[in-house]
Amino acid sequence: MAELLRIATAGSVDDGKSTLIGRLLWDAKSIFEDQWEAIERSSVQRGDDYTNLALLTDGLRAEREQGITIDVAYRYFATPRRTFILADTPGHLQYTRNMVTGASTADVAIVLVDARHGIVEQSRRHAFLASLLRVQHIVLAVNKIDLVQFSEDVFRRLELEFRALTARLDVPDVTAIPVSALHGDNVVTRSDRTPWYGGPALLEHLETLDVVADRNLDDARFPVQYVIRPMSAAHPDYRGYAGQVASGVLRPGDDVEVLPSGRRTTIAGIDTFDGPVDAAYPPMSVTIRLADDVDVSRGDLVVAAGSRPTVSQDLVATVCWMSDEPLRPGTRLAVKHTTRTAKAVVKEIGERLDVTTFETGAAAELHLNEIAQVTLRTALPLCYDDYRRNRATGAFILIDEATGATVAAGMVGSSIVRALAGA
Amino acid sequence: MTTVLEPARATDAAAYHLSHLHLLESEAIHIMREVAAEFERPALLFSGGKDSIVMLRIAQKAFWPARIPFPLMHVDTGHNFPEVIDYRDRRVAELQARLVVASVQESIDTGRVREQTGPRASRNQLQTITLLDGIEANRFDAVFGGARRDEEKARAKERVFSFRDEFGQWDPKNQRPELWNLYNGKHRQGEHIRVFPLSNWTELDIWQYIARERVEIPSIYYAHRREVFARDGMLLAVSPYVTVLDGEEPFEATVRYRTVGDASCTGAVVSDAATVEDVIAEVAATRITERGATRADDKVSEAAMEDRKREGYF
Ligand SMILES: Nc1nc2c(ncn2[C@@H]2O[C@H](COP(=O)(O)OP(=O)(O)O)[C@@H](O)[C@H]2O)c(=O)[nH]1
């Protein structure tokens, strides 16, 4: 059966993102006739002189009325080879917050540019945020190639400029594709109007992109989510630890360590409703049984013996701030990291990064949509890895306990801020 | 210069493969376990419809070999298909689950809501009050719903953990960002979270999963003979809950249902699909959304769903 690919798209207003998504969905037969008729009707009402595919993605009334996209929208389509989840992130309002959200789960990011305008400020931000969130594959879609007479020169120039940028950002895989979203060139099928382009059409590229190797299969990490104890006649003594494998491979018989206590034991068995399994790997949801009666509860991390993450109450991370209230040293928050939630206090705000110029500088506080290196002290020890090595055990969110709002996305480590600062 | 850590690549990565249904299932199990661990009084909305059937199946898997650690709640409009109620009761007994029924009839009898009148009266709107009353009476703090983002445009923007204020309302412009698989269930007393573990599933995924799992579903999802009449481009069943108007000619046809809702406003589609495989083939070839085809309640305006959701609808 087909596997799943998660995509995040980003582009500035009017680059043609809605048109591109509409075309992908339409050609993958994921737009239905009644949806099409509804947007045709609305387009006529609004006085648009073409069927406005953006209406398809603008789901909220305020969005349709104001003709803008406010929030991340998720789209679904499938081809015989793969199924796709597309996080469509608006390019202007709240772009950092939305893009970070969309990219947090993405395997691949599509950065759309208008061939006439080239790599603009927004494109640089999008590429940066995708790399910050450790999206390993970026596609540069050079759109409206028809409006530059299908010029190879224009395309190559933009490709070169973009590659220089992403090399600095340490993105492992970059593909550039010349497209016309409006006319369909190189979207679903290769175009004969770009004979100089030897690569795949966009959909073809998405269908064949190899992402299985992107997962960390080396460091076994299993955050305990929930303890299963049926206490029933059929299973009087059953005690299983339920969770989703974060990284690595776990097998019955493996020596493991339970953190933060550091107690050692072995895996007695790995259960699922459909029967026991002999290997559990990300992102499988399973239940593991341990050989010894050690004390394990929600928030603990089971790891392969000899493959310890950092266990500490001190944490240095790159934080993207998402609240109107600024973050200051001394601010108290809750941190949710894997399955553990703990109180935390901000010790220090370090270098702040300008996501447009990539320049860094000292900051006293952090404002909405800003990114900086932040030092936290937590009330409980967290078991974490560097985000760049492990997306699952390197990520956390910050919650304002008074309002309940999610106020920040955090990534353990500060390598990207420092890399850019040193570059 | 800093050293950037590169995860060493396991050479046999391809061996650790999961199908897309397995991935969706694993994500849904993770979501359910988060809720069971972090909330005091969750409940699962169970209507006997296919999405809630899949959700229930996933709950069964998530906590096995223990029983599902929360009750099921059915918001009963009283306008039911008997096949569905029969199915509901059998499934509840099988799983030894606890069922809470929130009854729209009771809301009418106690004056909480007023029954609509006229031939197009439907209890669909009234359900919202009954649902919110049921949540409050049982002090549920998390409620699982089977909604999917592919169903409708307003739903495409809904979070997996969707915060509701003390009036049960959804504020689409003020949603919490949702990152990675880190869900924020923070709420105060009286507020609750709607949780949608099937957010990322499509109608086709639901059917493929039903086929893969061989779960039984109510017979009305498969082709059967039924007396129907045409209204607003849909086929409605002749039943005690709808008044057939002048000029609406009932006739017998081979139909099936794509969604199961209130019998007074859920339409059937002409179909010969008698098995789950037939249904999958039909869904894969269909060019009309399930809500567009069969739900009169969504045809009122382009923002119909958004408006109902704001008020606290499923
Ligand atoms: N000529 C041409 N026009 C395009 C292309 N893609 C989009 N457009 C037009 O550019 C405008 C903005 O497109 P839209 O998809 O709404 O942009 P968005 O704001 O990025 O979603 C519309 O008038 C489109 O018809 C393209 O490839 N070629």
mmCIF file of C-alpha atoms in Angstrom, chain A residues 79-414:
data_model
loop_
_atom_site.group_PDB
_atom_site.id
_atom_site.type_symbol
_atom_site.label_atom_id
_atom_site.label_comp_id
_atom_site.label_asym_id
_atom_site.label_seq_id
_atom_site.Cartn_x
_atom_site.Cartn_y
_atom_site.Cartn_z
ATOM 1 C CA THR A 79 -2.141 9.073 -6.401
ATOM 2 C CA PRO A 80 -1.736 5.362 -6.981
ATOM 3 C CA ARG A 81 1.822 5.682 -5.685
ATOM 4 C CA ARG A 82 1.381 7.744 -2.553
ATOM 5 C CA THR A 83 -0.999 9.600 -0.314
ATOM 6 C CA PHE A 84 -0.240 13.193 0.570
ATOM 7 C CA ILE A 85 -1.039 15.527 3.434
ATOM 8 C CA LEU A 86 -0.381 19.103 2.483
ATOM 9 C CA ALA A 87 -0.124 21.847 5.092
ATOM 10 C CA ASP A 88 -0.927 25.055 3.267
ATOM 11 C CA THR A 89 0.601 27.930 5.204
ATOM 12 C CA PRO A 90 -0.325 31.501 4.414
ATOM 13 C CA GLY A 91 2.586 33.668 3.388
ATOM 14 C CA HIS A 92 1.865 36.952 5.129
ATOM 15 C CA LEU A 93 -0.060 37.258 8.404
ATOM 16 C CA GLN A 94 1.592 35.311 11.190
ATOM 17 C CA TYR A 95 3.833 33.711 8.603
ATOM 18 C CA THR A 96 6.441 32.518 11.078
ATOM 19 C CA ARG A 97 3.966 30.918 13.417
ATOM 20 C CA ASN A 98 2.070 29.270 10.584
ATOM 21 C CA MET A 99 5.103 28.153 8.649
ATOM 22 C CA VAL A 100 6.752 26.709 11.745
ATOM 23 C CA THR A 101 3.546 24.843 12.525
ATOM 24 C CA GLY A 102 3.218 23.442 9.014
ATOM 25 C CA ALA A 103 6.889 22.548 8.760
ATOM 26 C CA SER A 104 7.040 20.807 12.140
ATOM 27 C CA THR A 105 5.504 17.659 10.698
ATOM 28 C CA ALA A 106 6.592 18.019 7.064
ATOM 29 C CA ASP A 107 8.876 15.682 5.129
ATOM 30 C CA VAL A 108 9.242 18.185 2.325
ATOM 31 C CA ALA A 109 8.683 21.913 1.896
ATOM 32 C CA ILE A 110 7.700 23.536 -1.385
ATOM 33 C CA VAL A 111 8.949 27.111 -1.591
ATOM 34 C CA LEU A 112 7.160 28.920 -4.367
ATOM 35 C CA VAL A 113 8.581 31.967 -6.120
ATOM 36 C CA ASP A 114 7.377 34.106 -8.993
ATOM 37 C CA ALA A 115 9.922 33.760 -11.820
ATOM 38 C CA ARG A 116 9.641 37.482 -12.519
ATOM 39 C CA HIS A 117 10.403 38.540 -8.966
ATOM 40 C CA GLY A 118 12.996 35.927 -8.062
ATOM 41 C CA ILE A 119 14.158 34.986 -4.580
ATOM 42 C CA VAL A 120 12.587 37.645 -2.390
ATOM 43 C CA GLU A 121 12.751 38.280 1.330
ATOM 44 C CA GLN A 122 9.847 35.908 1.976
ATOM 45 C CA SER A 123 11.526 33.080 0.056
ATOM 46 C CA ARG A 124 14.619 33.443 2.212
ATOM 47 C CA ARG A 125 12.474 33.244 5.343
ATOM 48 C CA HIS A 126 10.613 30.232 4.096
ATOM 49 C CA ALA A 127 13.808 28.386 3.282
ATOM 50 C CA PHE A 128 15.241 29.338 6.629
ATOM 51 C CA LEU A 129 12.208 28.203 8.618
ATOM 52 C CA ALA A 130 12.044 24.911 6.739
ATOM 53 C CA SER A 131 15.676 24.264 7.575
ATOM 54 C CA LEU A 132 15.199 25.367 11.177
ATOM 55 C CA LEU A 133 12.431 22.806 11.572
ATOM 56 C CA ARG A 134 14.714 20.253 9.950
ATOM 57 C CA VAL A 135 12.645 19.598 6.870
ATOM 58 C CA GLN A 136 15.189 17.586 4.920
ATOM 59 C CA HIS A 137 13.856 18.174 1.425
ATOM 60 C CA ILE A 138 13.052 21.499 -0.141
ATOM 61 C CA VAL A 139 11.551 22.024 -3.578
ATOM 62 C CA LEU A 140 11.988 25.407 -5.180
ATOM 63 C CA ALA A 141 9.024 25.821 -7.521
ATOM 64 C CA VAL A 142 9.858 28.614 -9.963
ATOM 65 C CA ASN A 143 6.318 29.551 -10.919
ATOM 66 C CA LYS A 144 4.926 31.660 -13.766
ATOM 67 C CA ILE A 145 7.738 30.430 -15.977
ATOM 68 C CA ASP A 146 5.358 31.194 -18.860
ATOM 69 C CA LEU A 147 5.640 34.884 -18.013
ATOM 70 C CA VAL A 148 9.402 34.843 -18.581
ATOM 71 C CA GLN A 149 9.065 33.078 -21.941
ATOM 72 C CA PHE A 150 10.117 29.744 -20.433
ATOM 73 C CA SER A 151 13.601 31.140 -20.091
ATOM 74 C CA GLU A 152 16.291 28.710 -19.012
ATOM 75 C CA ASP A 153 18.528 31.607 -18.001
ATOM 76 C CA VAL A 154 16.006 32.965 -15.519
ATOM 77 C CA PHE A 155 15.457 29.523 -14.036
ATOM 78 C CA ARG A 156 19.160 28.693 -13.694
ATOM 79 C CA ARG A 157 19.912 32.030 -12.105
ATOM 80 C CA LEU A 158 17.200 31.551 -9.469
ATOM 81 C CA GLU A 159 18.225 27.959 -8.870
ATOM 82 C CA LEU A 160 21.826 28.999 -8.285
ATOM 83 C CA GLU A 161 20.890 31.772 -5.926
ATOM 84 C CA PHE A 162 18.605 29.477 -3.978
ATOM 85 C CA ARG A 163 21.209 26.733 -3.714
ATOM 86 C CA ALA A 164 23.723 29.181 -2.331
ATOM 87 C CA LEU A 165 21.195 30.101 0.318
ATOM 88 C CA THR A 166 20.217 26.555 1.285
ATOM 89 C CA ALA A 167 23.841 25.401 1.391
ATOM 90 C CA ARG A 168 24.381 27.965 4.107
ATOM 91 C CA LEU A 169 21.305 26.629 5.893
ATOM 92 C CA ASP A 170 22.560 23.065 5.672
ATOM 93 C CA VAL A 171 19.545 21.647 3.814
ATOM 94 C CA PRO A 172 20.500 18.164 2.585
ATOM 95 C CA ASP A 173 18.261 17.923 -0.476
ATOM 96 C CA VAL A 174 17.156 20.750 -2.764
ATOM 97 C CA THR A 175 15.341 20.358 -6.088
ATOM 98 C CA ALA A 176 14.363 23.236 -8.357
ATOM 99 C CA ILE A 177 11.513 22.853 -10.845
ATOM 100 C CA PRO A 178 10.263 25.390 -13.423
ATOM 101 C CA VAL A 179 6.453 25.393 -13.388
ATOM 102 C CA SER A 180 3.417 27.208 -14.604
ATOM 103 C CA ALA A 181 0.681 26.548 -12.087
ATOM 104 C CA LEU A 182 -1.848 28.289 -14.291
ATOM 105 C CA HIS A 183 -1.106 26.344 -17.462
ATOM 106 C CA GLY A 184 0.083 23.121 -15.861
ATOM 107 C CA ASP A 185 3.652 22.997 -17.158
ATOM 108 C CA ASN A 186 5.754 20.571 -15.085
ATOM 109 C CA VAL A 187 3.100 20.315 -12.385
ATOM 110 C CA VAL A 188 1.701 16.875 -13.076
ATOM 111 C CA THR A 189 3.329 16.110 -16.407
ATOM 112 C CA ARG A 190 6.601 17.276 -17.923
ATOM 113 C CA SER A 191 6.251 20.203 -20.255
ATOM 114 C CA ASP A 192 7.616 20.343 -23.790
ATOM 115 C CA ARG A 193 7.884 24.098 -23.402
ATOM 116 C CA THR A 194 10.891 23.656 -21.091
ATOM 117 C CA PRO A 195 12.982 21.261 -23.221
ATOM 118 C CA TRP A 196 16.120 22.398 -21.396
ATOM 119 C CA TYR A 197 14.762 21.012 -18.113
ATOM 120 C CA GLY A 198 15.582 17.323 -17.675
ATOM 121 C CA GLY A 199 14.103 16.770 -14.219
ATOM 122 C CA PRO A 200 10.748 15.432 -13.070
ATOM 123 C CA ALA A 201 7.431 17.246 -12.908
ATOM 124 C CA LEU A 202 6.498 18.399 -9.405
ATOM 125 C CA LEU A 203 4.007 15.617 -8.661
ATOM 126 C CA GLU A 204 6.363 12.980 -10.012
ATOM 127 C CA HIS A 205 9.086 14.308 -7.738
ATOM 128 C CA LEU A 206 6.762 14.188 -4.723
ATOM 129 C CA GLU A 207 5.693 10.671 -5.589
ATOM 130 C CA THR A 208 9.220 9.328 -5.738
ATOM 131 C CA LEU A 209 11.024 11.356 -3.087
ATOM 132 C CA ASP A 210 12.806 8.981 -0.727
ATOM 133 C CA VAL A 211 12.018 9.866 2.871
ATOM 134 C CA VAL A 212 12.344 6.525 4.655
ATOM 135 C CA ALA A 213 15.958 7.294 5.485
ATOM 136 C CA ASP A 214 15.041 10.622 7.102
ATOM 137 C CA ARG A 215 13.958 8.972 10.315
ATOM 138 C CA ASN A 216 16.495 8.422 13.048
ATOM 139 C CA LEU A 217 16.652 4.628 13.302
ATOM 140 C CA ASP A 218 19.801 4.567 15.401
ATOM 141 C CA ASP A 219 18.907 5.890 18.830
ATOM 142 C CA ALA A 220 16.115 3.866 20.401
ATOM 143 C CA ARG A 221 13.805 6.262 22.248
ATOM 144 C CA PHE A 222 10.393 5.380 23.638
ATOM 145 C CA PRO A 223 8.514 8.035 25.637
ATOM 146 C CA VAL A 224 6.076 6.347 27.989
ATOM 147 C CA GLN A 225 2.637 7.729 27.365
ATOM 148 C CA TYR A 226 0.259 5.649 29.376
ATOM 149 C CA VAL A 227 0.457 2.614 31.650
ATOM 150 C CA ILE A 228 -1.894 -0.197 30.672
ATOM 151 C CA ARG A 229 -3.080 -2.335 33.570
ATOM 152 C CA PRO A 230 -6.266 -4.244 32.725
ATOM 153 C CA MET A 231 -6.565 -5.922 36.150
ATOM 154 C CA SER A 232 -9.060 -8.286 34.540
ATOM 155 C CA ALA A 233 -9.596 -12.011 34.966
ATOM 156 C CA ALA A 234 -7.998 -12.655 31.583
ATOM 157 C CA HIS A 235 -4.976 -10.417 32.287
ATOM 158 C CA PRO A 236 -4.604 -10.179 36.058
ATOM 159 C CA ASP A 237 -0.934 -9.185 36.124
ATOM 160 C CA TYR A 238 -0.507 -7.449 32.806
ATOM 161 C CA ARG A 239 1.467 -4.227 32.995
ATOM 162 C CA GLY A 240 2.399 -2.591 29.705
ATOM 163 C CA TYR A 241 3.863 0.765 28.796
ATOM 164 C CA ALA A 242 2.083 2.351 25.884
ATOM 165 C CA GLY A 243 3.703 4.886 23.609
ATOM 166 C CA GLN A 244 4.808 5.859 20.145
ATOM 167 C CA VAL A 245 8.376 5.020 19.160
ATOM 168 C CA ALA A 246 10.213 8.328 18.776
ATOM 169 C CA SER A 247 13.340 6.978 17.118
ATOM 170 C CA GLY A 248 15.465 3.879 16.709
ATOM 171 C CA VAL A 249 14.360 0.256 16.706
ATOM 172 C CA LEU A 250 13.220 -1.666 19.783
ATOM 173 C CA ARG A 251 13.147 -5.450 19.962
ATOM 174 C CA PRO A 252 12.209 -8.005 22.600
ATOM 175 C CA GLY A 253 15.334 -8.942 24.531
ATOM 176 C CA ASP A 254 16.971 -5.517 24.117
ATOM 177 C CA ASP A 255 18.746 -4.085 27.145
ATOM 178 C CA VAL A 256 17.183 -0.775 27.996
ATOM 179 C CA GLU A 257 17.477 1.997 30.492
ATOM 180 C CA VAL A 258 14.530 3.876 31.962
ATOM 181 C CA LEU A 259 15.197 7.605 32.287
ATOM 182 C CA PRO A 260 15.512 9.767 34.252
ATOM 183 C CA SER A 261 15.871 7.095 37.006
ATOM 184 C CA GLY A 262 18.556 5.192 35.095
ATOM 185 C CA ARG A 263 17.177 1.773 36.078
ATOM 186 C CA ARG A 264 18.203 -1.015 33.704
ATOM 187 C CA THR A 265 16.048 -3.841 32.463
ATOM 188 C CA THR A 266 15.229 -5.703 29.240
ATOM 189 C CA ILE A 267 12.244 -5.638 26.921
ATOM 190 C CA ALA A 268 10.150 -8.718 27.610
ATOM 191 C CA GLY A 269 7.747 -8.209 24.746
ATOM 192 C CA ILE A 270 6.203 -5.674 22.404
ATOM 193 C CA ASP A 271 2.441 -5.907 22.092
ATOM 194 C CA THR A 272 -0.197 -4.537 19.799
ATOM 195 C CA PHE A 273 -3.878 -5.381 19.495
ATOM 196 C CA ASP A 274 -2.988 -7.269 16.318
ATOM 197 C CA GLY A 275 -0.433 -9.424 18.095
ATOM 198 C CA PRO A 276 3.144 -9.175 19.324
ATOM 199 C CA VAL A 277 5.772 -7.644 17.029
ATOM 200 C CA ASP A 278 9.484 -8.417 16.828
ATOM 201 C CA ALA A 279 10.525 -4.861 16.029
ATOM 202 C CA ALA A 280 9.026 -1.489 16.812
ATOM 203 C CA TYR A 281 10.220 1.598 14.943
ATOM 204 C CA PRO A 282 9.027 5.171 14.413
ATOM 205 C CA PRO A 283 6.245 6.176 14.435
ATOM 206 C CA MET A 284 4.605 2.915 15.575
ATOM 207 C CA SER A 285 2.240 3.024 18.550
ATOM 208 C CA VAL A 286 2.912 -0.076 20.624
ATOM 209 C CA THR A 287 2.909 -1.335 24.197
ATOM 210 C CA ILE A 288 6.118 -2.667 25.682
ATOM 211 C CA ARG A 289 6.496 -4.990 28.623
ATOM 212 C CA LEU A 290 9.642 -4.929 30.734
ATOM 213 C CA ALA A 291 11.331 -7.935 32.322
ATOM 214 C CA ASP A 292 11.777 -6.402 35.758
ATOM 215 C CA ASP A 293 9.327 -4.755 38.018
ATOM 216 C CA VAL A 294 10.871 -1.279 37.764
ATOM 217 C CA ASP A 295 8.969 1.870 38.539
ATOM 218 C CA VAL A 296 7.927 3.441 35.231
ATOM 219 C CA SER A 297 5.335 6.127 34.615
ATOM 220 C CA ARG A 298 4.144 8.610 32.027
ATOM 221 C CA GLY A 299 6.853 11.027 31.055
ATOM 222 C CA ASP A 300 9.688 8.528 31.476
ATOM 223 C CA LEU A 301 11.856 7.686 28.488
ATOM 224 C CA VAL A 302 12.921 4.129 27.669
ATOM 225 C CA VAL A 303 16.208 4.121 25.716
ATOM 226 C CA ALA A 304 18.619 1.485 24.457
ATOM 227 C CA ALA A 305 21.255 0.803 27.104
ATOM 228 C CA GLY A 306 24.367 2.723 26.198
ATOM 229 C CA SER A 307 22.562 5.306 24.072
ATOM 230 C CA ARG A 308 21.763 7.989 26.577
ATOM 231 C CA PRO A 309 20.285 11.342 25.663
ATOM 232 C CA THR A 310 21.073 14.350 27.850
ATOM 233 C CA VAL A 311 19.213 14.150 31.151
ATOM 234 C CA SER A 312 19.077 17.580 32.695
ATOM 235 C CA GLN A 313 17.035 20.403 34.148
ATOM 236 C CA ASP A 314 18.949 22.894 32.055
ATOM 237 C CA LEU A 315 18.232 23.352 28.425
ATOM 238 C CA VAL A 316 19.542 25.565 25.653
ATOM 239 C CA ALA A 317 17.210 25.795 22.689
ATOM 240 C CA THR A 318 16.200 27.770 19.651
ATOM 241 C CA VAL A 319 12.774 29.182 20.411
ATOM 242 C CA CYS A 320 10.206 30.649 18.061
ATOM 243 C CA TRP A 321 7.936 32.943 20.072
ATOM 244 C CA MET A 322 4.242 32.936 19.141
ATOM 245 C CA SER A 323 2.554 35.216 21.613
ATOM 246 C CA ASP A 324 1.714 38.931 21.663
ATOM 247 C CA GLU A 325 3.125 39.176 25.169
ATOM 248 C CA PRO A 326 6.919 39.335 24.923
ATOM 249 C CA LEU A 327 9.144 36.677 26.485
ATOM 250 C CA ARG A 328 11.568 37.989 29.097
ATOM 251 C CA PRO A 329 14.141 36.430 31.379
ATOM 252 C CA GLY A 330 12.321 35.244 34.484
ATOM 253 C CA THR A 331 9.095 34.351 32.626
ATOM 254 C CA ARG A 332 7.525 31.206 34.052
ATOM 255 C CA LEU A 333 5.918 28.727 31.680
ATOM 256 C CA ALA A 334 5.147 25.049 31.257
ATOM 257 C CA VAL A 335 7.196 22.980 28.837
ATOM 258 C CA LYS A 336 5.744 19.942 27.076
ATOM 259 C CA HIS A 337 8.499 17.703 25.782
ATOM 260 C CA THR A 338 7.668 14.196 24.501
ATOM 261 C CA THR A 339 5.145 12.978 27.087
ATOM 262 C CA ARG A 340 6.523 15.011 29.961
ATOM 263 C CA THR A 341 5.157 18.348 31.087
ATOM 264 C CA ALA A 342 7.116 20.428 33.593
ATOM 265 C CA LYS A 343 7.267 23.935 34.910
ATOM 266 C CA ALA A 344 10.072 26.022 33.472
ATOM 267 C CA VAL A 345 11.635 29.415 33.930
ATOM 268 C CA VAL A 346 13.492 31.440 31.312
ATOM 269 C CA LYS A 347 17.038 31.974 32.521
ATOM 270 C CA GLU A 348 18.441 33.874 29.631
ATOM 271 C CA ILE A 349 17.652 35.125 26.165
ATOM 272 C CA GLY A 350 20.729 34.798 24.016
ATOM 273 C CA GLU A 351 21.292 35.686 20.382
ATOM 274 C CA ARG A 352 18.219 36.724 18.480
ATOM 275 C CA LEU A 353 18.097 35.933 14.806
ATOM 276 C CA ASP A 354 16.636 38.170 12.155
ATOM 277 C CA VAL A 355 14.874 35.725 9.849
ATOM 278 C CA THR A 356 15.214 38.040 6.878
ATOM 279 C CA THR A 357 18.821 39.153 7.030
ATOM 280 C CA PHE A 358 20.021 36.131 9.028
ATOM 281 C CA GLU A 359 21.879 38.544 11.238
ATOM 282 C CA THR A 360 22.119 37.844 14.926
ATOM 283 C CA GLY A 361 22.253 40.206 17.839
ATOM 284 C CA ALA A 362 21.660 40.385 21.549
ATOM 285 C CA ALA A 363 18.058 40.752 22.724
ATOM 286 C CA ALA A 364 16.523 41.704 26.053
ATOM 287 C CA GLU A 365 13.159 40.221 25.157
ATOM 288 C CA LEU A 366 11.554 38.206 22.430
ATOM 289 C CA HIS A 367 8.511 39.387 20.469
ATOM 290 C CA LEU A 368 5.840 37.677 18.415
ATOM 291 C CA ASN A 369 7.320 35.680 15.516
ATOM 292 C CA GLU A 370 10.913 36.236 16.642
ATOM 293 C CA ILE A 371 13.495 33.516 17.023
ATOM 294 C CA ALA A 372 16.284 33.362 19.553
ATOM 295 C CA GLN A 373 18.497 31.133 21.591
ATOM 296 C CA VAL A 374 16.912 30.682 25.018
ATOM 297 C CA THR A 375 18.151 29.021 28.201
ATOM 298 C CA LEU A 376 15.527 27.296 30.324
ATOM 299 C CA ARG A 377 15.582 25.717 33.741
ATOM 300 C CA THR A 378 12.915 23.062 34.296
ATOM 301 C CA ALA A 379 11.384 21.791 37.545
ATOM 302 C CA LEU A 380 11.858 18.165 36.441
ATOM 303 C CA PRO A 381 14.722 16.682 34.467
ATOM 304 C CA LEU A 382 14.030 16.303 30.740
ATOM 305 C CA CYS A 383 15.638 13.607 28.588
ATOM 306 C CA TYR A 384 16.474 15.270 25.311
ATOM 307 C CA ASP A 385 18.608 15.089 22.179
ATOM 308 C CA ASP A 386 19.735 17.829 19.848
ATOM 309 C CA TYR A 387 16.819 18.606 17.512
ATOM 310 C CA ARG A 388 19.050 18.238 14.508
ATOM 311 C CA ARG A 389 19.767 14.681 15.437
ATOM 312 C CA ASN A 390 16.328 13.763 16.702
ATOM 313 C CA ARG A 391 13.191 15.669 15.778
ATOM 314 C CA ALA A 392 11.021 13.813 18.301
ATOM 315 C CA THR A 393 13.160 14.099 21.420
ATOM 316 C CA GLY A 394 14.546 17.503 20.461
ATOM 317 C CA ALA A 395 11.227 19.314 20.109
ATOM 318 C CA PHE A 396 9.063 20.979 22.737
ATOM 319 C CA ILE A 397 6.298 23.531 23.107
ATOM 320 C CA LEU A 398 5.919 26.201 25.749
ATOM 321 C CA ILE A 399 2.536 26.803 27.336
ATOM 322 C CA ASP A 400 1.376 29.871 29.235
ATOM 323 C CA GLU A 401 -0.250 28.328 32.265
ATOM 324 C CA ALA A 402 -2.474 31.329 32.941
ATOM 325 C CA THR A 403 -4.100 31.453 29.511
ATOM 326 C CA GLY A 404 -3.479 27.886 28.396
ATOM 327 C CA ALA A 405 -2.101 29.196 25.106
ATOM 328 C CA THR A 406 0.738 27.528 23.218
ATOM 329 C CA VAL A 407 3.238 30.389 23.130
ATOM 330 C CA ALA A 408 6.375 28.912 21.597
ATOM 331 C CA ALA A 409 7.945 26.163 19.559
ATOM 332 C CA GLY A 410 11.330 25.051 20.826
ATOM 333 C CA MET A 411 14.154 23.049 19.310
ATOM 334 C CA VAL A 412 16.912 21.779 21.544
ATOM 335 C CA GLY A 413 20.330 23.108 20.597
ATOM 336 C CA SER A 414 21.316 26.319 18.967
#
